[in-house]
Amino acid sequence: MILLVDNYDSFTYNLVQRIGEIDSTLELEVHRNDQITVDEILAKRPTHVIISPGPCTPSEAGISCECVTRLSGKIPLLGVCLGHQSIGQATGGKIVRARRLMHGKTDMILHSGKGLFEGLEN
């Protein structure tokens, strides 16, 4: 079962829909970030946890950072937007406001083709 932590964002159900399109047999549960505890998540024994986007900062995102600190290395985690920021903050990163917002913009990324980027074109 995949458990999705909902950080009160409308995009959460875009993720739910996309996961269903990828594999309709996957079991998926969605829980608001202030309506479930990490202990309750552990008791459910999910195979994966997704932390959703949201309108706030990681410090204001309910159990999002606690999920990372307690589940990291035990259960595969995916953070999207705020969820990604929560992973960064919970693992020692500093989340700061950008001088210039770049939401929805693309940029060229050059890489060595090794590791995570193996087989991907620049």
One Martini backbone bead per residue (centre of mass of N, CA, C, O) as a GRO file, in nm:
protein
  122
    1MET     BB    1   0.097   0.036   0.022
    2ILE     BB    2   0.022   0.368  -0.045
    3LEU     BB    3   0.114   0.670   0.123
    4LEU     BB    4  -0.046   0.991   0.138
    5VAL     BB    5   0.055   1.308   0.225
    6ASP     BB    6  -0.163   1.575   0.290
    7ASN     BB    7  -0.094   1.938   0.237
    8TYR     BB    8  -0.336   2.099   0.131
    9ASP     BB    9  -0.355   2.022  -0.194
   10SER     BB   10  -0.485   2.004  -0.514
   11PHE     BB   11  -0.250   1.815  -0.637
   12THR     BB   12  -0.289   1.548  -0.490
   13TYR     BB   13  -0.510   1.429  -0.699
   14ASN     BB   14  -0.315   1.411  -0.934
   15LEU     BB   15  -0.143   1.191  -0.810
   16VAL     BB   16  -0.361   0.982  -0.772
   17GLN     BB   17  -0.441   0.961  -1.068
   18ARG     BB   18  -0.162   0.884  -1.184
   19ILE     BB   19  -0.123   0.625  -1.026
   20GLY     BB   20  -0.380   0.489  -1.143
   21GLU     BB   21  -0.274   0.497  -1.442
   22ILE     BB   22  -0.026   0.319  -1.400
   23ASP     BB   23  -0.184   0.143  -1.149
   24SER     BB   24  -0.497   0.020  -1.058
   25THR     BB   25  -0.392  -0.199  -0.827
   26LEU     BB   26  -0.312   0.008  -0.638
   27GLU     BB   27  -0.281   0.089  -0.310
   28LEU     BB   28  -0.437   0.392  -0.171
   29GLU     BB   29  -0.364   0.640   0.080
   30VAL     BB   30  -0.516   0.936   0.224
   31HIS     BB   31  -0.358   1.184   0.448
   32ARG     BB   32  -0.361   1.422   0.655
   33ASN     BB   33  -0.104   1.596   0.829
   34ASP     BB   34  -0.329   1.616   1.100
   35GLN     BB   35  -0.474   1.294   1.084
   36ILE     BB   36  -0.186   1.161   1.136
   37THR     BB   37   0.060   0.948   1.243
   38VAL     BB   38   0.353   0.789   1.233
   39ASP     BB   39   0.260   0.543   1.391
   40GLU     BB   40   0.017   0.488   1.204
   41ILE     BB   41   0.179   0.443   0.955
   42LEU     BB   42   0.350   0.205   1.055
   43ALA     BB   43   0.099   0.020   1.114
   44LYS     BB   44   0.023   0.003   0.797
   45ARG     BB   45   0.268  -0.080   0.618
   46PRO     BB   46   0.397   0.070   0.392
   47THR     BB   47   0.583   0.070   0.090
   48HIS     BB   48   0.505   0.382   0.049
   49VAL     BB   49   0.582   0.744   0.056
   50ILE     BB   50   0.398   1.045   0.001
   51ILE     BB   51   0.473   1.395  -0.022
   52SER     BB   52   0.306   1.668  -0.067
   53PRO     BB   53   0.202   1.943  -0.152
   54GLY     BB   54   0.191   2.301  -0.045
   55PRO     BB   55   0.130   2.635   0.118
   56CYS     BB   56   0.395   2.596   0.288
   57THR     BB   57   0.617   2.497   0.515
   58PRO     BB   58   0.777   2.243   0.661
   59SER     BB   59   0.717   2.350   0.959
   60GLU     BB   60   0.384   2.360   0.870
   61ALA     BB   61   0.355   2.030   0.768
   62GLY     BB   62   0.316   1.869   1.004
   63ILE     BB   63   0.448   1.536   0.952
   64SER     BB   64   0.658   1.554   0.722
   65CYS     BB   65   0.938   1.563   0.870
   66GLU     BB   66   0.889   1.318   1.053
   67CYS     BB   67   0.870   1.114   0.828
   68VAL     BB   68   1.159   1.138   0.741
   69THR     BB   69   1.311   1.077   1.010
   70ARG     BB   70   1.148   0.791   1.061
   71LEU     BB   71   1.145   0.654   0.748
   72SER     BB   72   1.418   0.677   0.665
   73GLY     BB   73   1.542   0.367   0.538
   74LYS     BB   74   1.252   0.198   0.550
   75ILE     BB   75   1.088   0.386   0.345
   76PRO     BB   76   0.998   0.493   0.059
   77LEU     BB   77   1.044   0.834  -0.058
   78LEU     BB   78   0.827   1.105  -0.182
   79GLY     BB   79   0.873   1.442  -0.285
   80VAL     BB   80   0.647   1.714  -0.358
   81CYS     BB   81   0.775   1.998  -0.325
   82LEU     BB   82   0.714   2.029  -0.013
   83GLY     BB   83   0.811   1.739   0.025
   84HIS     BB   84   1.098   1.797  -0.075
   85GLN     BB   85   1.161   2.014   0.134
   86SER     BB   86   1.123   1.827   0.379
   87ILE     BB   87   1.357   1.645   0.315
   88GLY     BB   88   1.572   1.859   0.324
   89GLN     BB   89   1.524   1.967   0.613
   90ALA     BB   90   1.538   1.684   0.767
   91THR     BB   91   1.854   1.654   0.635
   92GLY     BB   92   1.978   1.975   0.674
   93GLY     BB   93   1.847   2.170   0.509
   94LYS     BB   94   1.786   2.493   0.360
   95ILE     BB   95   1.497   2.691   0.348
   96VAL     BB   96   1.455   2.940   0.097
   97ARG     BB   97   1.398   3.222  -0.058
   98ALA     BB   98   1.376   3.331  -0.361
   99ARG     BB   99   1.459   3.598  -0.548
  100ARG     BB  100   1.344   3.431  -0.803
  101LEU     BB  101   1.083   3.309  -0.948
  102MET     BB  102   1.035   2.966  -1.129
  103HIS     BB  103   0.756   2.880  -1.188
  104GLY     BB  104   0.723   2.672  -1.468
  105LYS     BB  105   1.014   2.656  -1.555
  106THR     BB  106   1.276   2.601  -1.774
  107ASP     BB  107   1.592   2.412  -1.795
  108MET     BB  108   1.908   2.344  -1.862
  109ILE     BB  109   2.065   2.019  -1.820
  110LEU     BB  110   2.384   1.916  -1.727
  111HIS     BB  111   2.551   1.594  -1.758
  112SER     BB  112   2.737   1.280  -1.726
  113GLY     BB  113   2.557   1.001  -1.730
  114LYS     BB  114   2.555   0.927  -1.428
  115GLY     BB  115   2.377   0.739  -1.241
  116LEU     BB  116   2.079   0.885  -1.238
  117PHE     BB  117   2.163   0.979  -1.557
  118GLU     BB  118   2.167   0.718  -1.685
  119GLY     BB  119   2.051   0.732  -2.023
  120LEU     BB  120   2.038   1.043  -2.033
  121GLU     BB  121   1.985   1.324  -2.182
  122ASN     BB  122   2.067   1.668  -2.209
   0.00000   0.00000   0.00000
